[in-house]
Amino acid sequence: MKLIEAASYEKMSEKAAELVIEQIKRKANTVLGLATGGTPVGMYKCLTEDYQNKQTSYEQVNTVNLDEYVGLSKEDPNSYAYYMKEHLFKHINIPPGQTFFPSKEQGEQYEELIASLGGIDLQILGIGENGHIGFNEPGTSFHSKTGIVKLTDSTRMANARYFASIKEVPTHAVSMGIATIMQSKKIILLVSGKQKANILHRLFTEDVKEALPASILKTHPNVLVIADQDALSVLKEQEGSVFQ
Ligand code: F6R
């Protein structure tokens, strides 16, 4: 795992967008794995601005999202399909038939779909405060494939900010599995904010174990972590030496 220290959330977002654009320029028919949540919003904004100013084309790009809630329709403002449309897809020239989300009905066929596209060239990830990647909560097998997962109370609470009340947060989601994520050729993990400082410290200092899902990334040959100063605060305080 390589670490890039970003001066701010904006710089983290710009760097990530720059790497996505470079990837698309190198390979027009890139398969991009995408994440939702608060962290990548700035990156999607940079991608949108780049499209408006420089017209980087997404005509041949396919996207596969990491996860989707069970029980929310695509039109529901809290669904991840809606999020992607609002933050990115409606602003760029990606054909609607080239954007994919896992679903309850399709289950493991998502794996086949990803394989038929040629595999994920670049996967963008965020990390949960409990170390989850996608919605693979602590304790999930490192061999897991795409399927339905039960969300932990802490994840439902962390995501309740987008809903009218905690009761409305779905209890289940469909998530790309950890094994699926690990098959991506390249991975960028974005980490931002003080609330992620402890988990980032744990990620860099603890062993690879299923209790810390993101720790598996340490065994992948091509992972770049881009973290802002708030996210790095505990790591810098405790382990100043990793930056010398
Ligand atoms: C989202 C996803 C999740 C988030 C994680 C962090 O598609 O798979 O793993 O990346 O929960 O969420 P934020 O960025 O809202 O802190």
mmCIF file of C-alpha atoms and ligand atoms in Angstrom:
data_model
loop_
_atom_site.group_PDB
_atom_site.id
_atom_site.type_symbol
_atom_site.label_atom_id
_atom_site.label_comp_id
_atom_site.label_asym_id
_atom_site.label_seq_id
_atom_site.Cartn_x
_atom_site.Cartn_y
_atom_site.Cartn_z
ATOM 1 C CA MET A 1 0.000 0.000 0.000
ATOM 2 C CA LYS A 2 1.393 3.382 -0.954
ATOM 3 C CA LEU A 3 0.277 6.475 0.925
ATOM 4 C CA ILE A 4 -0.183 9.936 -0.528
ATOM 5 C CA GLU A 5 -0.559 12.670 2.038
ATOM 6 C CA ALA A 6 -2.961 15.347 0.764
ATOM 7 C CA ALA A 7 -2.921 18.840 2.245
ATOM 8 C CA SER A 8 -6.721 19.071 2.294
ATOM 9 C CA TYR A 9 -9.942 17.351 1.259
ATOM 10 C CA GLU A 10 -9.857 19.375 -1.991
ATOM 11 C CA LYS A 11 -6.301 18.257 -2.774
ATOM 12 C CA MET A 12 -7.214 14.631 -2.046
ATOM 13 C CA SER A 13 -10.176 14.932 -4.418
ATOM 14 C CA GLU A 14 -8.097 16.602 -7.153
ATOM 15 C CA LYS A 15 -5.382 13.945 -6.955
ATOM 16 C CA ALA A 16 -7.898 11.114 -7.164
ATOM 17 C CA ALA A 17 -9.683 12.733 -10.122
ATOM 18 C CA GLU A 18 -6.338 13.277 -11.866
ATOM 19 C CA LEU A 19 -5.552 9.561 -11.553
ATOM 20 C CA VAL A 20 -8.992 8.551 -12.846
ATOM 21 C CA ILE A 21 -8.610 10.876 -15.853
ATOM 22 C CA GLU A 22 -5.108 9.552 -16.564
ATOM 23 C CA GLN A 23 -6.516 6.012 -16.486
ATOM 24 C CA ILE A 24 -9.305 6.880 -18.958
ATOM 25 C CA LYS A 25 -6.855 8.640 -21.274
ATOM 26 C CA ARG A 26 -4.582 5.595 -21.220
ATOM 27 C CA LYS A 27 -7.462 3.171 -21.795
ATOM 28 C CA ALA A 28 -10.649 4.590 -23.337
ATOM 29 C CA ASN A 29 -12.692 1.496 -22.464
ATOM 30 C CA THR A 30 -11.652 1.509 -18.804
ATOM 31 C CA VAL A 31 -13.809 -0.353 -16.293
ATOM 32 C CA LEU A 32 -14.126 1.914 -13.264
ATOM 33 C CA GLY A 33 -15.253 0.595 -9.908
ATOM 34 C CA LEU A 34 -17.017 3.385 -8.024
ATOM 35 C CA ALA A 35 -17.922 4.188 -4.451
ATOM 36 C CA THR A 36 -20.585 6.454 -2.984
ATOM 37 C CA GLY A 37 -20.760 8.196 0.410
ATOM 38 C CA GLY A 38 -19.408 11.543 1.498
ATOM 39 C CA THR A 39 -15.726 10.964 0.716
ATOM 40 C CA PRO A 40 -15.735 10.785 -3.105
ATOM 41 C CA VAL A 41 -18.141 13.718 -3.646
ATOM 42 C CA GLY A 42 -15.204 16.106 -4.202
ATOM 43 C CA MET A 43 -13.570 13.723 -6.664
ATOM 44 C CA TYR A 44 -16.810 13.493 -8.678
ATOM 45 C CA LYS A 45 -16.990 17.300 -8.674
ATOM 46 C CA CYS A 46 -13.446 17.480 -10.093
ATOM 47 C CA LEU A 47 -14.339 14.871 -12.748
ATOM 48 C CA THR A 48 -17.419 16.896 -13.677
ATOM 49 C CA GLU A 49 -15.371 20.105 -13.969
ATOM 50 C CA ASP A 50 -12.764 18.328 -16.061
ATOM 51 C CA TYR A 51 -15.485 17.046 -18.384
ATOM 52 C CA GLN A 52 -16.958 20.534 -18.732
ATOM 53 C CA ASN A 53 -13.578 22.135 -19.416
ATOM 54 C CA LYS A 54 -11.659 19.435 -21.247
ATOM 55 C CA GLN A 55 -14.303 16.963 -22.450
ATOM 56 C CA THR A 56 -12.485 13.811 -21.310
ATOM 57 C CA SER A 57 -14.735 11.227 -22.920
ATOM 58 C CA TYR A 58 -16.535 8.468 -21.016
ATOM 59 C CA GLU A 59 -18.180 7.101 -24.130
ATOM 60 C CA GLN A 60 -16.427 3.755 -23.880
ATOM 61 C CA VAL A 61 -16.114 3.612 -20.096
ATOM 62 C CA ASN A 62 -18.121 1.108 -18.048
ATOM 63 C CA THR A 63 -18.714 1.678 -14.354
ATOM 64 C CA VAL A 64 -19.533 -0.889 -11.699
ATOM 65 C CA ASN A 65 -20.577 0.434 -8.328
ATOM 66 C CA LEU A 66 -19.559 -1.225 -5.107
ATOM 67 C CA ASP A 67 -22.925 -1.421 -3.487
ATOM 68 C CA GLU A 68 -26.597 -0.536 -3.335
ATOM 69 C CA TYR A 69 -29.202 -0.579 -0.582
ATOM 70 C CA VAL A 70 -31.810 -3.318 -0.638
ATOM 71 C CA GLY A 71 -35.362 -1.998 -0.856
ATOM 72 C CA LEU A 72 -34.745 1.448 -2.363
ATOM 73 C CA SER A 73 -35.726 2.114 -5.967
ATOM 74 C CA LYS A 74 -33.316 3.812 -8.381
ATOM 75 C CA GLU A 75 -35.427 6.964 -8.127
ATOM 76 C CA ASP A 76 -35.164 7.096 -4.346
ATOM 77 C CA PRO A 77 -32.863 10.031 -3.484
ATOM 78 C CA ASN A 78 -31.072 7.816 -0.952
ATOM 79 C CA SER A 79 -30.300 5.052 -3.442
ATOM 80 C CA TYR A 80 -26.768 4.857 -4.721
ATOM 81 C CA ALA A 81 -28.048 4.847 -8.313
ATOM 82 C CA TYR A 82 -29.569 8.264 -7.640
ATOM 83 C CA TYR A 83 -26.386 9.463 -5.918
ATOM 84 C CA MET A 84 -24.263 8.475 -8.927
ATOM 85 C CA LYS A 85 -26.637 10.147 -11.350
ATOM 86 C CA GLU A 86 -26.618 13.398 -9.363
ATOM 87 C CA HIS A 87 -22.892 13.519 -8.583
ATOM 88 C CA LEU A 88 -21.466 12.242 -11.840
ATOM 89 C CA PHE A 89 -23.433 10.442 -14.532
ATOM 90 C CA LYS A 90 -25.782 13.269 -15.503
ATOM 91 C CA HIS A 91 -22.788 15.590 -15.954
ATOM 92 C CA ILE A 92 -20.659 13.432 -18.279
ATOM 93 C CA ASN A 93 -21.146 11.572 -21.557
ATOM 94 C CA ILE A 94 -21.332 8.036 -20.182
ATOM 95 C CA PRO A 95 -24.073 6.016 -21.941
ATOM 96 C CA PRO A 96 -26.685 4.932 -19.341
ATOM 97 C CA GLY A 97 -26.356 1.282 -20.398
ATOM 98 C CA GLN A 98 -22.732 1.297 -19.243
ATOM 99 C CA THR A 99 -23.326 2.016 -15.550
ATOM 100 C CA PHE A 100 -23.945 -0.983 -13.303
ATOM 101 C CA PHE A 101 -24.987 -1.591 -9.703
ATOM 102 C CA PRO A 102 -25.242 -4.857 -7.802
ATOM 103 C CA SER A 103 -28.804 -5.977 -7.116
ATOM 104 C CA LYS A 104 -30.530 -8.507 -4.906
ATOM 105 C CA GLU A 105 -31.962 -10.336 -7.922
ATOM 106 C CA GLN A 106 -28.701 -10.636 -9.810
ATOM 107 C CA GLY A 107 -26.469 -11.658 -6.850
ATOM 108 C CA GLU A 108 -23.322 -13.403 -7.987
ATOM 109 C CA GLN A 109 -24.101 -12.687 -11.645
ATOM 110 C CA TYR A 110 -22.481 -9.333 -10.919
ATOM 111 C CA GLU A 111 -19.183 -11.231 -10.840
ATOM 112 C CA GLU A 112 -19.849 -12.566 -14.327
ATOM 113 C CA LEU A 113 -20.787 -9.128 -15.555
ATOM 114 C CA ILE A 114 -17.528 -7.649 -14.214
ATOM 115 C CA ALA A 115 -15.554 -10.506 -15.786
ATOM 116 C CA SER A 116 -17.339 -10.044 -19.129
ATOM 117 C CA LEU A 117 -16.292 -6.373 -19.114
ATOM 118 C CA GLY A 118 -12.682 -7.506 -18.661
ATOM 119 C CA GLY A 119 -12.392 -6.924 -14.905
ATOM 120 C CA ILE A 120 -12.079 -3.686 -12.953
ATOM 121 C CA ASP A 121 -9.151 -1.555 -14.099
ATOM 122 C CA LEU A 122 -9.398 0.978 -11.292
ATOM 123 C CA GLN A 123 -11.510 0.667 -8.162
ATOM 124 C CA ILE A 124 -12.236 3.696 -5.966
ATOM 125 C CA LEU A 125 -12.896 2.869 -2.322
ATOM 126 C CA GLY A 126 -13.849 4.697 0.848
ATOM 127 C CA ILE A 127 -13.501 3.157 4.303
ATOM 128 C CA GLY A 128 -16.058 2.851 7.090
ATOM 129 C CA GLU A 129 -15.212 3.948 10.619
ATOM 130 C CA ASN A 130 -15.259 0.229 11.462
ATOM 131 C CA GLY A 131 -12.914 -0.657 8.600
ATOM 132 C CA HIS A 132 -15.502 -1.841 6.112
ATOM 133 C CA ILE A 133 -14.890 -1.613 2.376
ATOM 134 C CA GLY A 134 -17.961 -1.700 0.192
ATOM 135 C CA PHE A 135 -20.493 -2.881 2.749
ATOM 136 C CA ASN A 136 -18.301 -5.754 3.855
ATOM 137 C CA GLU A 137 -18.522 -5.361 7.588
ATOM 138 C CA PRO A 138 -15.937 -6.627 10.124
ATOM 139 C CA GLY A 139 -15.898 -10.423 10.185
ATOM 140 C CA THR A 140 -16.773 -10.825 6.481
ATOM 141 C CA SER A 141 -14.746 -13.557 4.819
ATOM 142 C CA PHE A 142 -11.881 -12.346 2.652
ATOM 143 C CA HIS A 143 -13.235 -14.848 0.074
ATOM 144 C CA SER A 144 -16.653 -13.200 -0.118
ATOM 145 C CA LYS A 145 -18.290 -12.568 -3.488
ATOM 146 C CA THR A 146 -21.075 -10.147 -4.363
ATOM 147 C CA GLY A 147 -24.202 -10.731 -2.273
ATOM 148 C CA ILE A 148 -26.636 -9.434 0.302
ATOM 149 C CA VAL A 149 -25.134 -8.168 3.521
ATOM 150 C CA LYS A 150 -26.658 -7.059 6.801
ATOM 151 C CA LEU A 151 -25.554 -3.585 7.819
ATOM 152 C CA THR A 152 -24.187 -3.140 11.324
ATOM 153 C CA ASP A 153 -25.845 -0.661 13.670
ATOM 154 C CA SER A 154 -22.732 1.534 13.518
ATOM 155 C CA THR A 155 -22.879 1.709 9.703
ATOM 156 C CA ARG A 156 -26.617 2.439 9.759
ATOM 157 C CA MET A 157 -25.967 5.185 12.304
ATOM 158 C CA ALA A 158 -23.094 6.641 10.240
ATOM 159 C CA ASN A 159 -25.378 6.758 7.183
ATOM 160 C CA ALA A 160 -28.483 7.991 9.028
ATOM 161 C CA ARG A 161 -27.404 11.587 8.293
ATOM 162 C CA TYR A 162 -28.798 11.184 4.785
ATOM 163 C CA PHE A 163 -32.207 9.865 5.934
ATOM 164 C CA ALA A 164 -35.091 11.462 7.833
ATOM 165 C CA SER A 165 -34.484 9.058 10.723
ATOM 166 C CA ILE A 166 -32.432 5.957 11.568
ATOM 167 C CA LYS A 167 -35.559 3.823 11.095
ATOM 168 C CA GLU A 168 -35.539 4.632 7.398
ATOM 169 C CA VAL A 169 -31.964 3.438 6.848
ATOM 170 C CA PRO A 170 -32.204 0.038 5.117
ATOM 171 C CA THR A 171 -31.029 -2.916 7.171
ATOM 172 C CA HIS A 172 -29.478 -4.690 4.176
ATOM 173 C CA ALA A 173 -27.438 -3.850 1.106
ATOM 174 C CA VAL A 174 -25.948 -5.740 -1.823
ATOM 175 C CA SER A 175 -22.201 -5.370 -1.878
ATOM 176 C CA MET A 176 -19.376 -6.395 -4.110
ATOM 177 C CA GLY A 177 -17.463 -9.021 -2.126
ATOM 178 C CA ILE A 178 -13.977 -8.606 -0.725
ATOM 179 C CA ALA A 179 -12.574 -11.184 -3.173
ATOM 180 C CA THR A 180 -14.217 -9.259 -6.026
ATOM 181 C CA ILE A 181 -12.702 -5.961 -4.896
ATOM 182 C CA MET A 182 -9.293 -7.631 -4.590
ATOM 183 C CA GLN A 183 -9.424 -8.730 -8.232
ATOM 184 C CA SER A 184 -9.306 -5.083 -9.342
ATOM 185 C CA LYS A 185 -6.089 -4.268 -11.157
ATOM 186 C CA LYS A 186 -5.607 -1.005 -9.252
ATOM 187 C CA ILE A 187 -7.285 0.392 -6.153
ATOM 188 C CA ILE A 188 -7.418 3.929 -4.764
ATOM 189 C CA LEU A 189 -8.611 4.231 -1.170
ATOM 190 C CA LEU A 190 -9.765 7.720 -0.190
ATOM 191 C CA VAL A 191 -9.733 8.651 3.477
ATOM 192 C CA SER A 192 -10.885 12.005 4.755
ATOM 193 C CA GLY A 193 -11.851 13.629 8.027
ATOM 194 C CA LYS A 194 -11.111 13.328 11.754
ATOM 195 C CA GLN A 195 -13.741 10.615 12.121
ATOM 196 C CA LYS A 196 -11.499 8.370 9.965
ATOM 197 C CA ALA A 197 -8.252 9.113 11.820
ATOM 198 C CA ASN A 198 -8.513 6.088 14.133
ATOM 199 C CA ILE A 199 -9.373 3.600 11.430
ATOM 200 C CA LEU A 200 -6.561 4.870 9.201
ATOM 201 C CA HIS A 201 -4.142 4.408 12.096
ATOM 202 C CA ARG A 202 -5.486 0.889 12.661
ATOM 203 C CA LEU A 203 -5.178 0.096 8.963
ATOM 204 C CA PHE A 204 -1.493 0.958 8.909
ATOM 205 C CA THR A 205 -0.565 -0.573 12.254
ATOM 206 C CA GLU A 206 -2.672 -3.717 12.686
ATOM 207 C CA ASP A 207 -2.323 -7.129 11.064
ATOM 208 C CA VAL A 208 -4.310 -8.419 8.118
ATOM 209 C CA LYS A 209 -7.465 -9.942 9.635
ATOM 210 C CA GLU A 210 -11.126 -10.350 8.801
ATOM 211 C CA ALA A 211 -12.066 -8.214 11.825
ATOM 212 C CA LEU A 212 -10.570 -5.295 9.848
ATOM 213 C CA PRO A 213 -11.841 -5.775 6.273
ATOM 214 C CA ALA A 214 -9.709 -3.009 4.706
ATOM 215 C CA SER A 215 -6.538 -4.688 6.026
ATOM 216 C CA ILE A 216 -6.705 -7.154 3.105
ATOM 217 C CA LEU A 217 -5.677 -4.263 0.853
ATOM 218 C CA LYS A 218 -2.154 -4.605 2.269
ATOM 219 C CA THR A 219 -1.824 -7.864 0.318
ATOM 220 C CA HIS A 220 -2.828 -6.283 -3.019
ATOM 221 C CA PRO A 221 0.064 -5.294 -5.322
ATOM 222 C CA ASN A 222 -1.362 -1.958 -6.464
ATOM 223 C CA VAL A 223 -3.152 0.062 -3.797
ATOM 224 C CA LEU A 224 -2.794 3.788 -3.317
ATOM 225 C CA VAL A 225 -4.205 5.415 -0.185
ATOM 226 C CA ILE A 226 -4.876 9.148 -0.504
ATOM 227 C CA ALA A 227 -5.596 10.706 2.873
ATOM 228 C CA ASP A 228 -6.133 14.273 4.014
ATOM 229 C CA GLN A 229 -4.560 15.876 7.092
ATOM 230 C CA ASP A 230 -7.531 15.260 9.392
ATOM 231 C CA ALA A 231 -7.567 11.570 8.522
ATOM 232 C CA LEU A 232 -3.797 11.367 9.047
ATOM 233 C CA SER A 233 -3.845 13.110 12.430
ATOM 234 C CA VAL A 234 -3.695 10.016 14.685
ATOM 235 C CA LEU A 235 -1.211 8.186 12.470
ATOM 236 C CA LYS A 236 1.102 11.195 12.487
ATOM 237 C CA GLU A 237 0.813 11.670 16.227
ATOM 238 C CA GLN A 238 1.421 8.016 17.076
ATOM 239 C CA GLU A 239 3.681 6.868 14.285
ATOM 240 C CA GLY A 240 5.493 10.029 13.176
ATOM 241 C CA SER A 241 8.230 7.763 11.847
ATOM 242 C CA VAL A 242 6.181 6.414 8.918
ATOM 243 C CA PHE A 243 6.472 9.858 7.349
ATOM 244 C CA GLN A 244 10.224 10.335 7.775
HETATM 245 C C1 F6R B 1 -19.896 3.330 -0.459
HETATM 246 C C2 F6R B 1 -19.165 2.301 0.279
HETATM 247 C C3 F6R B 1 -18.740 2.507 1.704
HETATM 248 C C4 F6R B 1 -18.190 3.903 1.982
HETATM 249 C C5 F6R B 1 -17.814 4.042 3.456
HETATM 250 C C6 F6R B 1 -17.359 5.455 3.782
HETATM 251 O O1 F6R B 1 -20.178 2.903 -1.771
HETATM 252 O O2 F6R B 1 -18.939 1.269 -0.258
HETATM 253 O O3 F6R B 1 -17.776 1.551 2.034
HETATM 254 O O4 F6R B 1 -17.079 4.130 1.171
HETATM 255 O O5 F6R B 1 -18.917 3.728 4.249
HETATM 256 O O6 F6R B 1 -18.425 6.338 3.636
HETATM 257 P P1 F6R B 1 -18.229 7.917 3.730
HETATM 258 O O7 F6R B 1 -17.393 8.324 2.561
HETATM 259 O O8 F6R B 1 -19.617 8.484 3.660
HETATM 260 O O9 F6R B 1 -17.533 8.174 5.021
#
